[in-house]
PDB file of C-alpha atoms in Angstrom:
ATOM      1  CA  MET A1088     -32.255   9.795 -43.345  1.00  0.00           C
ATOM      2  CA  SER A1089     -35.150   8.174 -45.218  1.00  0.00           C
ATOM      3  CA  SER A1090     -35.270   4.497 -46.009  1.00  0.00           C
ATOM      4  CA  ASP A1091     -35.341   5.388 -49.727  1.00  0.00           C
ATOM      5  CA  LYS A1092     -32.116   7.385 -49.376  1.00  0.00           C
ATOM      6  CA  LEU A1093     -30.496   4.579 -47.406  1.00  0.00           C
ATOM      7  CA  SER A1094     -31.496   2.025 -50.019  1.00  0.00           C
ATOM      8  CA  ALA A1095     -30.117   4.217 -52.779  1.00  0.00           C
ATOM      9  CA  ASP A1096     -26.812   4.639 -50.952  1.00  0.00           C
ATOM     10  CA  TRP A1097     -26.470   0.906 -50.361  1.00  0.00           C
ATOM     11  CA  SER A1098     -27.330  -0.026 -53.929  1.00  0.00           C
ATOM     12  CA  ALA A1099     -24.783   2.451 -55.251  1.00  0.00           C
ATOM     13  CA  LYS A1100     -21.934   0.674 -53.468  1.00  0.00           C
ATOM     14  CA  LYS A1101     -20.159  -2.105 -55.275  1.00  0.00           C
ATOM     15  CA  ILE A1102     -19.443  -5.369 -53.531  1.00  0.00           C
ATOM     16  CA  VAL A1103     -15.731  -6.094 -53.535  1.00  0.00           C
ATOM     17  CA  ARG A1104     -15.250  -9.724 -54.455  1.00  0.00           C
ATOM     18  CA  PRO A1105     -12.252 -11.806 -53.344  1.00  0.00           C
ATOM     19  CA  GLN A1106      -9.349 -11.672 -55.758  1.00  0.00           C
ATOM     20  CA  SER A1107      -8.983 -15.431 -55.987  1.00  0.00           C
ATOM     21  CA  LEU A1108      -6.300 -15.358 -58.685  1.00  0.00           C
ATOM     22  CA  THR A1109      -4.232 -12.970 -56.600  1.00  0.00           C
ATOM     23  CA  ILE A1110      -4.467 -15.317 -53.617  1.00  0.00           C
ATOM     24  CA  ILE A1111      -3.544 -18.332 -55.749  1.00  0.00           C
ATOM     25  CA  LEU A1112      -0.522 -16.511 -57.163  1.00  0.00           C
ATOM     26  CA  ALA A1113       0.556 -15.285 -53.727  1.00  0.00           C
ATOM     27  CA  ASP A1114       0.340 -18.837 -52.349  1.00  0.00           C
ATOM     28  CA  HIS A1115       2.353 -20.164 -55.293  1.00  0.00           C
ATOM     29  CA  ILE A1116       5.113 -17.544 -55.091  1.00  0.00           C
ATOM     30  CA  ARG A1117       5.226 -17.862 -51.300  1.00  0.00           C
ATOM     31  CA  GLU A1118       5.912 -21.587 -51.516  1.00  0.00           C
ATOM     32  CA  LEU A1119       8.598 -21.043 -54.160  1.00  0.00           C
ATOM     33  CA  ILE A1120      10.349 -18.685 -51.752  1.00  0.00           C
ATOM     34  CA  VAL A1121       9.851 -20.841 -48.661  1.00  0.00           C
ATOM     35  CA  ASN A1122      10.969 -24.057 -50.377  1.00  0.00           C
ATOM     36  CA  GLY A1123      14.100 -22.456 -51.813  1.00  0.00           C
ATOM     37  CA  GLU A1124      13.162 -22.489 -55.490  1.00  0.00           C
ATOM     38  CA  ILE A1125      13.508 -18.703 -55.434  1.00  0.00           C
ATOM     39  CA  GLU A1126      16.641 -17.639 -53.582  1.00  0.00           C
ATOM     40  CA  LEU A1127      16.736 -15.149 -50.732  1.00  0.00           C
ATOM     41  CA  GLY A1128      17.665 -11.721 -52.057  1.00  0.00           C
ATOM     42  CA  ALA A1129      16.673 -12.650 -55.617  1.00  0.00           C
ATOM     43  CA  LEU A1130      15.069 -10.145 -57.970  1.00  0.00           C
ATOM     44  CA  ILE A1131      11.556 -11.239 -58.929  1.00  0.00           C
ATOM     45  CA  SER A1132      10.337 -10.211 -62.369  1.00  0.00           C
ATOM     46  CA  GLU A1133       6.612  -9.570 -62.732  1.00  0.00           C
ATOM     47  CA  ASN A1134       6.930 -10.234 -66.457  1.00  0.00           C
ATOM     48  CA  ASP A1135       8.660 -13.589 -65.961  1.00  0.00           C
ATOM     49  CA  ILE A1136       6.038 -14.805 -63.501  1.00  0.00           C
ATOM     50  CA  ALA A1137       3.176 -13.577 -65.667  1.00  0.00           C
ATOM     51  CA  ASN A1138       4.615 -15.278 -68.755  1.00  0.00           C
ATOM     52  CA  LYS A1139       5.427 -18.562 -67.025  1.00  0.00           C
ATOM     53  CA  LEU A1140       1.991 -18.810 -65.429  1.00  0.00           C
ATOM     54  CA  SER A1141       0.092 -17.391 -68.413  1.00  0.00           C
ATOM     55  CA  VAL A1142      -1.548 -14.576 -66.472  1.00  0.00           C
ATOM     56  CA  SER A1143      -1.491 -10.804 -66.744  1.00  0.00           C
ATOM     57  CA  ARG A1144       0.865  -8.639 -64.703  1.00  0.00           C
ATOM     58  CA  THR A1145      -1.952  -7.084 -62.662  1.00  0.00           C
ATOM     59  CA  PRO A1146      -2.704 -10.082 -60.381  1.00  0.00           C
ATOM     60  CA  VAL A1147       1.032 -10.817 -60.150  1.00  0.00           C
ATOM     61  CA  ARG A1148       1.658  -7.294 -58.900  1.00  0.00           C
ATOM     62  CA  ALA A1149      -1.196  -7.642 -56.395  1.00  0.00           C
ATOM     63  CA  ALA A1150       0.215 -10.980 -55.205  1.00  0.00           C
ATOM     64  CA  LEU A1151       3.652  -9.449 -54.655  1.00  0.00           C
ATOM     65  CA  GLN A1152       2.079  -6.586 -52.713  1.00  0.00           C
ATOM     66  CA  LYS A1153       0.414  -9.173 -50.471  1.00  0.00           C
ATOM     67  CA  LEU A1154       3.759 -10.908 -49.931  1.00  0.00           C
ATOM     68  CA  GLU A1155       5.351  -7.557 -49.118  1.00  0.00           C
ATOM     69  CA  MET A1156       2.853  -7.208 -46.266  1.00  0.00           C
ATOM     70  CA  GLU A1157       4.170 -10.566 -45.006  1.00  0.00           C
ATOM     71  CA  ARG A1158       7.732  -9.211 -45.390  1.00  0.00           C
ATOM     72  CA  LEU A1159       8.652 -12.025 -47.753  1.00  0.00           C
ATOM     73  CA  VAL A1160       9.503  -9.521 -50.479  1.00  0.00           C
ATOM     74  CA  GLN A1161      10.435  -5.861 -50.664  1.00  0.00           C
ATOM     75  CA  ILE A1162       9.183  -3.688 -53.513  1.00  0.00           C
ATOM     76  CA  LEU A1163      11.644  -0.896 -54.312  1.00  0.00           C
ATOM     77  CA  PRO A1164      10.507   1.843 -56.724  1.00  0.00           C
ATOM     78  CA  GLN A1165      12.561   1.996 -59.923  1.00  0.00           C
ATOM     79  CA  ARG A1166      14.518  -1.084 -58.844  1.00  0.00           C
ATOM     80  CA  GLY A1167      12.105  -3.992 -58.630  1.00  0.00           C
ATOM     81  CA  THR A1168      10.868  -6.622 -56.200  1.00  0.00           C
ATOM     82  CA  PHE A1169      13.398  -8.512 -54.097  1.00  0.00           C
ATOM     83  CA  VAL A1170      13.007 -11.565 -51.873  1.00  0.00           C
ATOM     84  CA  PHE A1171      13.783 -10.825 -48.235  1.00  0.00           C
ATOM     85  CA  GLU A1172      17.142 -11.674 -46.659  1.00  0.00           C
ATOM     86  CA  PHE A1173      17.970 -12.353 -43.033  1.00  0.00           C
ATOM     87  CA  ASN A1174      20.604 -10.377 -41.201  1.00  0.00           C
ATOM     88  CA  ALA A1175      21.632 -10.782 -37.576  1.00  0.00           C
ATOM     89  CA  GLN A1176      19.326  -8.037 -36.291  1.00  0.00           C
ATOM     90  CA  GLU A1177      16.257  -9.277 -38.153  1.00  0.00           C
ATOM     91  CA  MET A1178      16.913 -12.845 -37.052  1.00  0.00           C
ATOM     92  CA  GLN A1179      17.100 -11.717 -33.432  1.00  0.00           C
ATOM     93  CA  GLN A1180      13.885  -9.712 -33.716  1.00  0.00           C
ATOM     94  CA  THR A1181      12.053 -12.533 -35.483  1.00  0.00           C
ATOM     95  CA  CYS A1182      13.117 -15.049 -32.838  1.00  0.00           C
ATOM     96  CA  GLU A1183      12.112 -12.713 -30.016  1.00  0.00           C
ATOM     97  CA  MET A1184       8.671 -12.172 -31.542  1.00  0.00           C
ATOM     98  CA  ARG A1185       8.216 -15.894 -32.070  1.00  0.00           C
ATOM     99  CA  GLN A1186       9.143 -16.548 -28.437  1.00  0.00           C
ATOM    100  CA  ILE A1187       6.587 -13.977 -27.273  1.00  0.00           C
ATOM    101  CA  LEU A1188       3.839 -15.389 -29.481  1.00  0.00           C
ATOM    102  CA  GLU A1189       4.391 -19.086 -28.762  1.00  0.00           C
ATOM    103  CA  THR A1190       4.882 -18.799 -25.014  1.00  0.00           C
ATOM    104  CA  GLY A1191       1.830 -16.536 -24.894  1.00  0.00           C
ATOM    105  CA  ALA A1192      -0.167 -19.011 -26.974  1.00  0.00           C
ATOM    106  CA  LEU A1193       0.858 -21.811 -24.615  1.00  0.00           C
ATOM    107  CA  ARG A1194      -0.334 -19.849 -21.599  1.00  0.00           C
ATOM    108  CA  VAL A1195      -3.690 -19.053 -23.241  1.00  0.00           C
ATOM    109  CA  ALA A1196      -4.168 -22.604 -24.546  1.00  0.00           C
ATOM    110  CA  LEU A1197      -3.628 -24.038 -21.068  1.00  0.00           C
ATOM    111  CA  GLN A1198      -6.372 -21.774 -19.747  1.00  0.00           C
ATOM    112  CA  HIS A1199      -8.777 -22.884 -22.478  1.00  0.00           C
ATOM    113  CA  ASP A1200      -8.438 -26.665 -22.409  1.00  0.00           C
ATOM    114  CA  ARG A1201      -5.372 -28.394 -20.985  1.00  0.00           C
ATOM    115  CA  LYS A1202      -6.507 -31.909 -21.912  1.00  0.00           C
ATOM    116  CA  LYS A1203      -7.199 -30.978 -25.518  1.00  0.00           C
ATOM    117  CA  LEU A1204      -3.865 -29.157 -25.828  1.00  0.00           C
ATOM    118  CA  LEU A1205      -1.970 -32.173 -24.509  1.00  0.00           C
ATOM    119  CA  ALA A1206      -3.824 -34.522 -26.854  1.00  0.00           C
ATOM    120  CA  VAL A1207      -3.008 -32.337 -29.859  1.00  0.00           C
ATOM    121  CA  LEU A1208       0.661 -31.937 -28.957  1.00  0.00           C
ATOM    122  CA  GLU A1209       1.075 -35.645 -28.194  1.00  0.00           C
ATOM    123  CA  HIS A1210      -0.391 -36.437 -31.617  1.00  0.00           C
ATOM    124  CA  HIS A1211       2.211 -34.204 -33.241  1.00  0.00           C
ATOM    125  CA  LEU A1212       4.966 -35.826 -31.175  1.00  0.00           C
ATOM    126  CA  VAL A1213       4.028 -39.135 -32.795  1.00  0.00           C
ATOM    127  CA  LEU A1214       4.118 -37.572 -36.259  1.00  0.00           C
ATOM    128  CA  GLY A1215       7.525 -36.080 -35.545  1.00  0.00           C
ATOM    129  CA  GLN A1216       8.940 -39.391 -34.346  1.00  0.00           C
ATOM    130  CA  GLU A1217       7.548 -41.210 -37.380  1.00  0.00           C
ATOM    131  CA  ALA A1218       9.157 -38.641 -39.669  1.00  0.00           C
ATOM    132  CA  LEU A1219      12.539 -39.091 -37.986  1.00  0.00           C
ATOM    133  CA  GLN A1220      12.331 -42.872 -38.300  1.00  0.00           C
ATOM    134  CA  HIS A1221      11.002 -43.174 -41.837  1.00  0.00           C
ATOM    135  CA  ASP A1222      11.549 -39.894 -43.702  1.00  0.00           C
ATOM    136  CA  PRO A1223      13.802 -37.337 -41.972  1.00  0.00           C
ATOM    137  CA  ASP A1224      13.314 -34.900 -44.863  1.00  0.00           C
ATOM    138  CA  ASN A1225       9.701 -34.540 -43.747  1.00  0.00           C
ATOM    139  CA  PHE A1226      10.651 -33.643 -40.185  1.00  0.00           C
ATOM    140  CA  ARG A1227      10.658 -29.945 -41.089  1.00  0.00           C
ATOM    141  CA  ALA A1228       6.951 -30.188 -41.890  1.00  0.00           C
ATOM    142  CA  ALA A1229       6.277 -32.131 -38.683  1.00  0.00           C
ATOM    143  CA  ASP A1230       8.276 -29.577 -36.699  1.00  0.00           C
ATOM    144  CA  THR A1231       6.305 -26.679 -38.171  1.00  0.00           C
ATOM    145  CA  ALA A1232       3.025 -28.535 -37.558  1.00  0.00           C
ATOM    146  CA  PHE A1233       3.877 -29.028 -33.861  1.00  0.00           C
ATOM    147  CA  HIS A1234       4.414 -25.318 -33.341  1.00  0.00           C
ATOM    148  CA  MET A1235       1.409 -24.356 -35.470  1.00  0.00           C
ATOM    149  CA  ALA A1236      -0.774 -26.696 -33.407  1.00  0.00           C
ATOM    150  CA  LEU A1237       0.397 -24.912 -30.276  1.00  0.00           C
ATOM    151  CA  ILE A1238      -0.454 -21.525 -31.768  1.00  0.00           C
ATOM    152  CA  GLU A1239      -3.883 -22.647 -33.013  1.00  0.00           C
ATOM    153  CA  SER A1240      -4.710 -24.126 -29.612  1.00  0.00           C
ATOM    154  CA  SER A1241      -4.788 -20.573 -28.257  1.00  0.00           C
ATOM    155  CA  GLN A1242      -8.007 -20.055 -30.266  1.00  0.00           C
ATOM    156  CA  ASN A1243      -6.945 -16.417 -30.613  1.00  0.00           C
ATOM    157  CA  ARG A1244      -7.476 -15.300 -34.206  1.00  0.00           C
ATOM    158  CA  ASP A1245      -5.306 -12.184 -33.897  1.00  0.00           C
ATOM    159  CA  LEU A1246      -2.432 -14.182 -32.433  1.00  0.00           C
ATOM    160  CA  ILE A1247      -2.735 -16.868 -35.115  1.00  0.00           C
ATOM    161  CA  ASP A1248      -2.861 -14.318 -37.939  1.00  0.00           C
ATOM    162  CA  PHE A1249       0.158 -12.414 -36.650  1.00  0.00           C
ATOM    163  CA  TYR A1250       2.119 -15.637 -36.226  1.00  0.00           C
ATOM    164  CA  GLN A1251       1.509 -16.376 -39.899  1.00  0.00           C
ATOM    165  CA  THR A1252       3.381 -13.188 -40.799  1.00  0.00           C
ATOM    166  CA  ILE A1253       6.620 -14.546 -39.363  1.00  0.00           C
ATOM    167  CA  ILE A1254       6.408 -18.327 -39.678  1.00  0.00           C
ATOM    168  CA  ASN A1255       6.953 -18.387 -43.448  1.00  0.00           C
ATOM    169  CA  ARG A1256      10.166 -16.375 -43.122  1.00  0.00           C
ATOM    170  CA  ILE A1257      11.299 -18.826 -40.460  1.00  0.00           C
ATOM    171  CA  ARG A1258      10.399 -21.776 -42.706  1.00  0.00           C
ATOM    172  CA  ALA A1259      12.323 -20.167 -45.556  1.00  0.00           C
ATOM    173  CA  PHE A1260      15.436 -20.039 -43.394  1.00  0.00           C
ATOM    174  CA  LEU A1261      15.057 -23.556 -41.970  1.00  0.00           C
ATOM    175  CA  ASN A1262      14.498 -25.062 -45.420  1.00  0.00           C
ATOM    176  CA  ARG A1263      17.868 -23.674 -46.493  1.00  0.00           C
ATOM    177  CA  LEU A1264      19.638 -24.902 -43.397  1.00  0.00           C
ATOM    178  CA  ALA A1265      21.526 -28.175 -43.518  1.00  0.00           C
ATOM    179  CA  ARG A1266      20.562 -29.716 -40.180  1.00  0.00           C
ATOM    180  CA  THR A1267      22.286 -32.832 -38.928  1.00  0.00           C
ATOM    181  CA  SER A1268      20.448 -35.911 -37.708  1.00  0.00           C
ATOM    182  CA  ASP A1269      21.496 -35.042 -34.152  1.00  0.00           C
ATOM    183  CA  GLU A1270      20.003 -31.551 -34.506  1.00  0.00           C
ATOM    184  CA  LEU A1271      16.705 -32.925 -35.797  1.00  0.00           C
ATOM    185  CA  GLN A1272      16.541 -35.456 -32.973  1.00  0.00           C
ATOM    186  CA  GLY A1273      17.411 -32.710 -30.499  1.00  0.00           C
ATOM    187  CA  SER A1274      14.468 -30.658 -31.710  1.00  0.00           C
ATOM    188  CA  GLN A1275      12.159 -33.646 -31.268  1.00  0.00           C
ATOM    189  CA  ARG A1276      13.509 -34.255 -27.755  1.00  0.00           C
ATOM    190  CA  ASP A1277      12.777 -30.620 -26.886  1.00  0.00           C
ATOM    191  CA  HIS A1278       9.177 -31.108 -28.018  1.00  0.00           C
ATOM    192  CA  GLU A1279       8.922 -34.258 -25.911  1.00  0.00           C
ATOM    193  CA  THR A1280      10.332 -32.466 -22.861  1.00  0.00           C
ATOM    194  CA  ILE A1281       7.874 -29.585 -23.235  1.00  0.00           C
ATOM    195  CA  VAL A1282       4.914 -31.965 -23.430  1.00  0.00           C
ATOM    196  CA  ALA A1283       6.201 -34.053 -20.506  1.00  0.00           C
ATOM    197  CA  LEU A1284       6.504 -30.937 -18.329  1.00  0.00           C
ATOM    198  CA  LEU A1285       2.960 -29.906 -19.239  1.00  0.00           C
ATOM    199  CA  ARG A1286       1.679 -33.399 -18.501  1.00  0.00           C
ATOM    200  CA  GLU A1287       3.254 -33.209 -15.038  1.00  0.00           C
ATOM    201  CA  GLY A1288       1.782 -29.769 -14.374  1.00  0.00           C
ATOM    202  CA  HIS A1289       5.086 -27.892 -14.535  1.00  0.00           C
ATOM    203  CA  ASP A1290       3.735 -25.139 -16.744  1.00  0.00           C
ATOM    204  CA  GLY A1291       6.362 -22.541 -15.860  1.00  0.00           C
ATOM    205  CA  GLU A1292       9.207 -24.908 -16.679  1.00  0.00           C
ATOM    206  CA  ALA A1293       7.478 -25.876 -19.926  1.00  0.00           C
ATOM    207  CA  GLN A1294       7.278 -22.226 -20.957  1.00  0.00           C
ATOM    208  CA  GLU A1295      10.942 -21.722 -20.100  1.00  0.00           C
ATOM    209  CA  LYS A1296      11.905 -24.799 -22.129  1.00  0.00           C
ATOM    210  CA  LEU A1297       9.805 -23.585 -25.074  1.00  0.00           C
ATOM    211  CA  HIS A1298      11.448 -20.153 -24.888  1.00  0.00           C
ATOM    212  CA  TRP A1299      14.915 -21.736 -24.926  1.00  0.00           C
ATOM    213  CA  HIS A1300      13.955 -24.143 -27.721  1.00  0.00           C
ATOM    214  CA  LEU A1301      12.760 -21.304 -29.952  1.00  0.00           C
ATOM    215  CA  GLY A1302      16.003 -19.446 -29.341  1.00  0.00           C
ATOM    216  CA  GLY A1303      17.761 -22.317 -31.099  1.00  0.00           C
ATOM    217  CA  LEU A1304      16.985 -20.721 -34.449  1.00  0.00           C
ATOM    218  CA  GLN A1305      19.087 -17.691 -33.607  1.00  0.00           C
ATOM    219  CA  ARG A1306      21.865 -19.877 -32.233  1.00  0.00           C
ATOM    220  CA  MET A1307      21.926 -21.883 -35.489  1.00  0.00           C
ATOM    221  CA  PHE A1308      22.021 -18.671 -37.508  1.00  0.00           C
ATOM    222  CA  GLN A1309      24.996 -17.417 -35.532  1.00  0.00           C
ATOM    223  CA  GLU A1310      26.848 -20.721 -35.851  1.00  0.00           C
ATOM    224  CA  LYS A1311      26.211 -21.474 -39.521  1.00  0.00           C
ATOM    225  CA  TYR A1312      25.672 -18.115 -41.201  1.00  0.00           C
ATOM    226  CA  ALA A1313      27.072 -15.211 -39.225  1.00  0.00           C
ATOM    227  CA  ARG A1314      30.588 -16.642 -39.458  1.00  0.00           C
ATOM    228  CA  GLN A1315      30.486 -16.885 -43.242  1.00  0.00           C
TER     229      GLN A1315
END
């Protein structure tokens, strides 16, 4: 192939630019779902969103397709777009995947830089304790940040990206869950125990404690939702 032919082929191809409006809309709708402003199972109207945000339906549709890839919504032909709902099986599968990802991330992060991992997690322990003492409503954010810091410490882009596909569904559930002060403090104590075990070099026990801690989401679902 000649250089002229190659140049012609390259120049004929269009550069696909980022759909920034689509990303902005996806971020906005995602937070509405996660924070509970749009209910689980609710029908989402493209027209309503487009009208309220003064945009066309095209980027709204693209944003919803992006959220479908994250399993936050389901697009059903001839029926519409619906926000996801948890059932017992999906909760179990989500918790199992989260356990696999976080315990794996912990193992990888320890291999990369134990001192840095401990410093990061200890920082988030402080933030969690401050939230409990001064603004318990913000503990959810501190809790999520602790686990996200653990994931990011793996420095594994594929692992981090895949974790993002489940964490927002987990946040959506937790933000709708009325957790008692004792439950919030129990979560913080679990974090402290995990870090203490790592500090003492008991990595296996720390992974076991993390695995059990993450299973608490399924236990809460069974106690507070499955019986309803």
